[in-house]
mmCIF file of C-alpha atoms in Angstrom:
data_model
loop_
_atom_site.group_PDB
_atom_site.id
_atom_site.type_symbol
_atom_site.label_atom_id
_atom_site.label_comp_id
_atom_site.label_asym_id
_atom_site.label_seq_id
_atom_site.Cartn_x
_atom_site.Cartn_y
_atom_site.Cartn_z
ATOM 1 C CA MET A 10 -0.054 32.590 -3.548
ATOM 2 C CA VAL A 11 -0.491 28.863 -4.183
ATOM 3 C CA GLN A 12 2.240 26.609 -2.782
ATOM 4 C CA THR A 13 2.877 23.440 -4.837
ATOM 5 C CA LEU A 14 4.438 20.423 -3.119
ATOM 6 C CA GLN A 15 5.652 17.191 -4.703
ATOM 7 C CA ALA A 16 4.028 14.078 -3.238
ATOM 8 C CA GLU A 17 7.344 12.248 -3.009
ATOM 9 C CA ASN A 18 8.610 14.962 -0.652
ATOM 10 C CA ILE A 19 5.491 15.312 1.490
ATOM 11 C CA THR A 20 5.820 14.663 5.225
ATOM 12 C CA LEU A 21 3.375 13.280 7.723
ATOM 13 C CA ARG A 22 3.589 16.549 9.657
ATOM 14 C CA GLN A 23 2.452 18.474 6.563
ATOM 15 C CA LEU A 24 -0.509 16.128 6.073
ATOM 16 C CA ILE A 25 -1.446 16.657 9.715
ATOM 17 C CA ASP A 26 -1.118 20.436 9.458
ATOM 18 C CA PHE A 27 -2.847 20.843 6.065
ATOM 19 C CA TYR A 28 -5.640 18.261 6.388
ATOM 20 C CA GLY A 29 -5.966 17.510 10.106
ATOM 21 C CA LEU A 30 -4.982 13.890 9.498
ATOM 22 C CA GLN A 31 -5.204 11.759 12.642
ATOM 23 C CA PHE A 32 -3.710 8.368 13.503
ATOM 24 C CA VAL A 33 -6.121 5.985 15.259
ATOM 25 C CA ASP A 34 -4.475 3.588 17.716
ATOM 26 C CA ASP A 35 -7.496 1.326 18.108
ATOM 27 C CA CYS A 36 -7.578 -2.170 16.612
ATOM 28 C CA SER A 37 -11.353 -1.965 16.085
ATOM 29 C CA PHE A 38 -10.899 0.936 13.638
ATOM 30 C CA PHE A 39 -8.973 -1.267 11.199
ATOM 31 C CA ALA A 40 -10.208 -4.764 12.005
ATOM 32 C CA GLU A 41 -10.450 -5.744 8.322
ATOM 33 C CA TRP A 42 -6.826 -6.962 8.172
ATOM 34 C CA GLN A 43 -7.500 -9.469 10.984
ATOM 35 C CA GLU A 44 -11.103 -10.644 10.627
ATOM 36 C CA ALA A 45 -12.849 -12.978 8.163
ATOM 37 C CA LEU A 46 -9.697 -13.599 6.139
ATOM 38 C CA PRO A 47 -10.152 -16.091 3.272
ATOM 39 C CA GLU A 48 -8.193 -19.333 3.326
ATOM 40 C CA LEU A 49 -5.580 -19.921 0.669
ATOM 41 C CA SER A 50 -5.446 -22.986 -1.518
ATOM 42 C CA GLU A 51 -2.539 -25.418 -1.414
ATOM 43 C CA SER A 52 -1.427 -24.302 -4.867
ATOM 44 C CA GLU A 53 -1.470 -20.628 -3.827
ATOM 45 C CA MET A 54 0.699 -21.382 -0.813
ATOM 46 C CA GLN A 55 3.160 -23.387 -2.909
ATOM 47 C CA LEU A 56 3.510 -20.504 -5.356
ATOM 48 C CA LEU A 57 3.996 -18.037 -2.503
ATOM 49 C CA ASP A 58 6.738 -20.270 -1.112
ATOM 50 C CA GLN A 59 8.511 -19.905 -4.456
ATOM 51 C CA VAL A 60 8.117 -16.117 -4.334
ATOM 52 C CA LYS A 61 9.659 -16.027 -0.853
ATOM 53 C CA ALA A 62 12.527 -18.280 -1.944
ATOM 54 C CA GLY A 63 13.127 -15.998 -4.918
ATOM 55 C CA TYR A 64 13.215 -12.943 -2.675
ATOM 56 C CA LEU A 65 15.760 -14.515 -0.313
ATOM 57 C CA ASN A 66 17.890 -15.487 -3.296
ATOM 58 C CA LEU A 67 17.783 -11.951 -4.725
ATOM 59 C CA ARG A 68 18.814 -10.487 -1.368
ATOM 60 C CA ASN A 69 22.127 -12.318 -1.681
ATOM 61 C CA ASP A 70 23.146 -9.804 -4.344
ATOM 62 C CA PRO A 71 22.068 -6.320 -3.240
ATOM 63 C CA PRO A 72 20.862 -3.774 -4.004
ATOM 64 C CA LEU A 73 17.353 -5.027 -4.705
ATOM 65 C CA LEU A 74 15.882 -2.069 -6.540
ATOM 66 C CA GLU A 75 12.298 -0.996 -7.103
ATOM 67 C CA ASN A 76 11.903 -2.514 -10.584
ATOM 68 C CA THR A 77 13.195 -5.843 -9.299
ATOM 69 C CA VAL A 78 10.751 -5.735 -6.378
ATOM 70 C CA ASN A 79 7.904 -5.203 -8.849
ATOM 71 C CA ALA A 80 9.013 -8.009 -11.151
ATOM 72 C CA ALA A 81 10.063 -10.622 -8.595
ATOM 73 C CA ILE A 82 7.726 -10.112 -5.623
ATOM 74 C CA LEU A 83 4.790 -7.762 -6.159
ATOM 75 C CA SER A 84 3.763 -8.847 -9.671
ATOM 76 C CA PRO A 85 3.786 -12.589 -8.816
ATOM 77 C CA LEU A 86 1.814 -11.857 -5.642
ATOM 78 C CA LEU A 87 -0.874 -9.999 -7.598
ATOM 79 C CA PHE A 88 -0.908 -12.720 -10.266
ATOM 80 C CA ILE A 89 -1.407 -15.494 -7.701
ATOM 81 C CA GLY A 90 -4.245 -13.491 -6.148
ATOM 82 C CA LYS A 91 -5.871 -13.002 -9.581
ATOM 83 C CA PHE A 92 -5.672 -9.227 -9.279
ATOM 84 C CA TYR A 93 -4.919 -8.900 -12.978
ATOM 85 C CA LEU A 94 -8.440 -10.128 -13.777
ATOM 86 C CA PRO A 95 -11.717 -8.133 -13.676
ATOM 87 C CA PRO A 96 -12.887 -6.201 -11.720
ATOM 88 C CA PHE A 97 -9.298 -5.131 -11.029
ATOM 89 C CA HIS A 98 -7.053 -3.173 -13.322
ATOM 90 C CA ILE A 99 -3.444 -2.138 -12.934
ATOM 91 C CA LYS A 100 -2.342 1.411 -13.635
ATOM 92 C CA LEU A 101 1.278 2.511 -13.596
ATOM 93 C CA GLU A 102 2.474 6.048 -12.926
ATOM 94 C CA LYS A 103 -0.925 7.321 -11.840
ATOM 95 C CA SER A 104 -0.819 11.096 -11.362
ATOM 96 C CA ILE A 105 -2.722 12.781 -8.541
ATOM 97 C CA GLU A 106 -3.447 16.299 -7.365
ATOM 98 C CA LEU A 107 -4.651 17.202 -3.890
ATOM 99 C CA SER A 108 -5.598 20.686 -2.690
ATOM 100 C CA THR A 109 -6.233 22.104 0.758
ATOM 101 C CA GLU A 110 -9.692 23.499 1.393
ATOM 102 C CA ASP A 111 -8.511 27.079 0.975
ATOM 103 C CA GLN A 112 -6.592 26.139 -2.216
ATOM 104 C CA ASN A 113 -3.379 27.651 -0.819
ATOM 105 C CA VAL A 114 -1.474 24.339 -1.026
ATOM 106 C CA VAL A 115 -1.514 21.823 -3.869
ATOM 107 C CA ILE A 116 0.195 18.428 -3.669
ATOM 108 C CA LYS A 117 1.111 16.832 -6.986
ATOM 109 C CA GLY A 118 2.842 13.585 -7.829
ATOM 110 C CA ARG A 119 2.823 10.159 -9.419
ATOM 111 C CA LEU A 120 2.417 6.770 -7.756
ATOM 112 C CA ASP A 121 4.976 4.214 -8.864
ATOM 113 C CA PHE A 122 2.656 1.191 -8.786
ATOM 114 C CA LEU A 123 -1.082 1.275 -8.388
ATOM 115 C CA LEU A 124 -3.624 -1.469 -7.999
ATOM 116 C CA LEU A 125 -7.013 0.138 -8.221
ATOM 117 C CA ASN A 126 -10.542 -1.064 -7.838
ATOM 118 C CA ARG A 127 -11.614 2.394 -6.690
ATOM 119 C CA GLN A 128 -10.597 1.846 -3.066
ATOM 120 C CA LEU A 129 -7.511 -0.380 -3.024
ATOM 121 C CA TRP A 130 -4.065 1.119 -3.646
ATOM 122 C CA VAL A 131 -0.649 -0.566 -3.675
ATOM 123 C CA THR A 132 2.746 1.122 -3.870
ATOM 124 C CA VAL A 133 6.412 0.226 -3.703
ATOM 125 C CA ILE A 134 8.302 2.547 -1.382
ATOM 126 C CA GLU A 135 10.012 5.532 -2.944
ATOM 127 C CA SER A 136 13.385 4.800 -1.339
ATOM 128 C CA LYS A 137 14.438 2.719 -4.379
ATOM 129 C CA GLN A 138 16.238 0.354 -1.996
ATOM 130 C CA VAL A 139 14.677 -2.652 -0.288
ATOM 131 C CA ALA A 140 16.800 -1.982 2.811
ATOM 132 C CA TYR A 141 14.497 0.897 3.784
ATOM 133 C CA SER A 142 11.521 0.322 6.052
ATOM 134 C CA VAL A 143 7.997 0.436 4.652
ATOM 135 C CA GLU A 144 7.631 3.483 6.912
ATOM 136 C CA ALA A 145 9.523 5.317 4.164
ATOM 137 C CA GLY A 146 6.410 5.131 1.980
ATOM 138 C CA LEU A 147 3.793 6.026 4.591
ATOM 139 C CA ASP A 148 3.659 9.777 4.034
ATOM 140 C CA GLN A 149 3.374 9.510 0.260
ATOM 141 C CA ILE A 150 0.722 6.797 0.067
ATOM 142 C CA LEU A 151 -1.433 8.671 2.604
ATOM 143 C CA ALA A 152 -1.302 11.702 0.311
ATOM 144 C CA TYR A 153 -2.504 9.572 -2.602
ATOM 145 C CA MET A 154 -5.227 7.944 -0.524
ATOM 146 C CA LEU A 155 -6.465 11.372 0.580
ATOM 147 C CA ALA A 156 -6.727 12.277 -3.108
ATOM 148 C CA ALA A 157 -8.717 9.150 -4.057
ATOM 149 C CA PRO A 158 -11.923 10.492 -5.653
ATOM 150 C CA HIS A 159 -15.484 9.683 -4.607
ATOM 151 C CA GLN A 160 -14.528 7.272 -1.830
ATOM 152 C CA ASN A 161 -14.883 7.783 1.910
ATOM 153 C CA THR A 162 -12.935 4.669 2.973
ATOM 154 C CA VAL A 163 -9.706 3.730 1.197
ATOM 155 C CA PHE A 164 -7.258 0.893 1.788
ATOM 156 C CA GLY A 165 -3.598 0.733 0.851
ATOM 157 C CA MET A 166 -0.514 -1.442 1.032
ATOM 158 C CA ILE A 167 3.141 -0.437 1.134
ATOM 159 C CA THR A 168 5.885 -2.905 0.296
ATOM 160 C CA SER A 169 9.657 -2.853 0.150
ATOM 161 C CA GLY A 170 9.624 -6.358 -1.328
ATOM 162 C CA GLY A 171 10.631 -7.959 1.954
ATOM 163 C CA SER A 172 8.143 -6.145 4.193
ATOM 164 C CA PHE A 173 4.452 -5.299 3.806
ATOM 165 C CA MET A 174 2.122 -2.975 5.707
ATOM 166 C CA PHE A 175 -1.580 -2.250 5.165
ATOM 167 C CA LEU A 176 -3.430 1.009 5.788
ATOM 168 C CA LYS A 177 -6.992 2.164 6.162
ATOM 169 C CA LEU A 178 -8.023 5.783 5.664
ATOM 170 C CA VAL A 179 -11.487 7.141 6.474
ATOM 171 C CA LYS A 180 -11.973 10.600 5.026
ATOM 172 C CA GLY A 181 -14.306 13.250 6.337
ATOM 173 C CA ALA A 182 -14.108 16.514 8.220
ATOM 174 C CA VAL A 183 -11.236 14.919 10.170
ATOM 175 C CA PRO A 184 -9.518 12.216 8.093
ATOM 176 C CA GLN A 185 -8.309 9.265 10.173
ATOM 177 C CA TYR A 186 -5.987 6.390 9.385
ATOM 178 C CA ALA A 187 -4.588 3.238 10.957
ATOM 179 C CA THR A 188 -1.973 0.670 9.996
ATOM 180 C CA SER A 189 -1.633 -3.086 10.280
ATOM 181 C CA ASN A 190 1.269 -5.061 11.651
ATOM 182 C CA ILE A 191 4.316 -5.239 9.402
ATOM 183 C CA PHE A 192 4.694 -8.593 7.655
ATOM 184 C CA ASP A 193 8.299 -9.531 6.907
ATOM 185 C CA LEU A 194 9.712 -12.317 4.758
ATOM 186 C CA ARG A 195 12.582 -12.792 7.206
ATOM 187 C CA ASN A 196 10.160 -14.033 9.850
ATOM 188 C CA THR A 197 9.628 -17.755 10.292
ATOM 189 C CA GLY A 198 7.034 -19.412 8.077
ATOM 190 C CA ASN A 199 5.806 -17.450 5.100
ATOM 191 C CA GLU A 200 4.019 -14.199 5.900
ATOM 192 C CA LEU A 201 3.117 -13.799 2.236
ATOM 193 C CA TYR A 202 0.217 -16.092 3.153
ATOM 194 C CA ASP A 203 -1.076 -13.349 5.474
ATOM 195 C CA VAL A 204 -0.405 -10.639 2.902
ATOM 196 C CA LEU A 205 -2.384 -12.396 0.168
ATOM 197 C CA SER A 206 -5.251 -13.260 2.516
ATOM 198 C CA ILE A 207 -5.523 -9.632 3.602
ATOM 199 C CA LEU A 208 -5.391 -8.397 -0.008
ATOM 200 C CA LYS A 209 -8.201 -10.789 -0.871
ATOM 201 C CA ARG A 210 -10.251 -9.650 2.116
ATOM 202 C CA LEU A 211 -9.841 -5.978 1.275
ATOM 203 C CA SER A 212 -10.724 -6.666 -2.352
ATOM 204 C CA GLN A 213 -13.975 -8.280 -1.191
ATOM 205 C CA LEU A 214 -14.820 -5.123 0.735
ATOM 206 C CA THR A 215 -13.946 -2.739 -2.080
ATOM 207 C CA GLY A 216 -15.002 -4.664 -5.196
#
């Protein structure tokens, strides 16, 4: 009998048990978020400063919900990085289906926000509240990345609006993944600079 699971309810333990997913605690496995990062222009940094200021202003009146995160933080970030231009294209509510090798388990679901150039995925966490850690979205985005068709290496980013984390997944007989540091807008300076530089770097690798 086939067991159907919803992606929004999937757990990391289930991904480990069903697919043999392994976490790699080795910085060389996911060096792309640290090496050869492009420099940002002065105008890009000024715009990112405005995005950060807008986020801090919005946090004065919680809750900061998912739609607001998309409109006030994620969409401006993608616009500044020119991710709305070719070869990128934005798809909302992208459905996926992922089966185990023996077809006994099927994972189905929809991704709330997807930036796709075949290998680059972006999602807002499913918690609906910015107060949750980006860890809240880890299980779900890994399920979607495992389902990405025709690609062996896939990159992703999770954001709560105030925090950002990048992922790398290498599929194969034993799928492996690693994560970046967490970049937070409450830290000194503006870590949106790092976020945009990493997005640009990953887009160069996957374009």
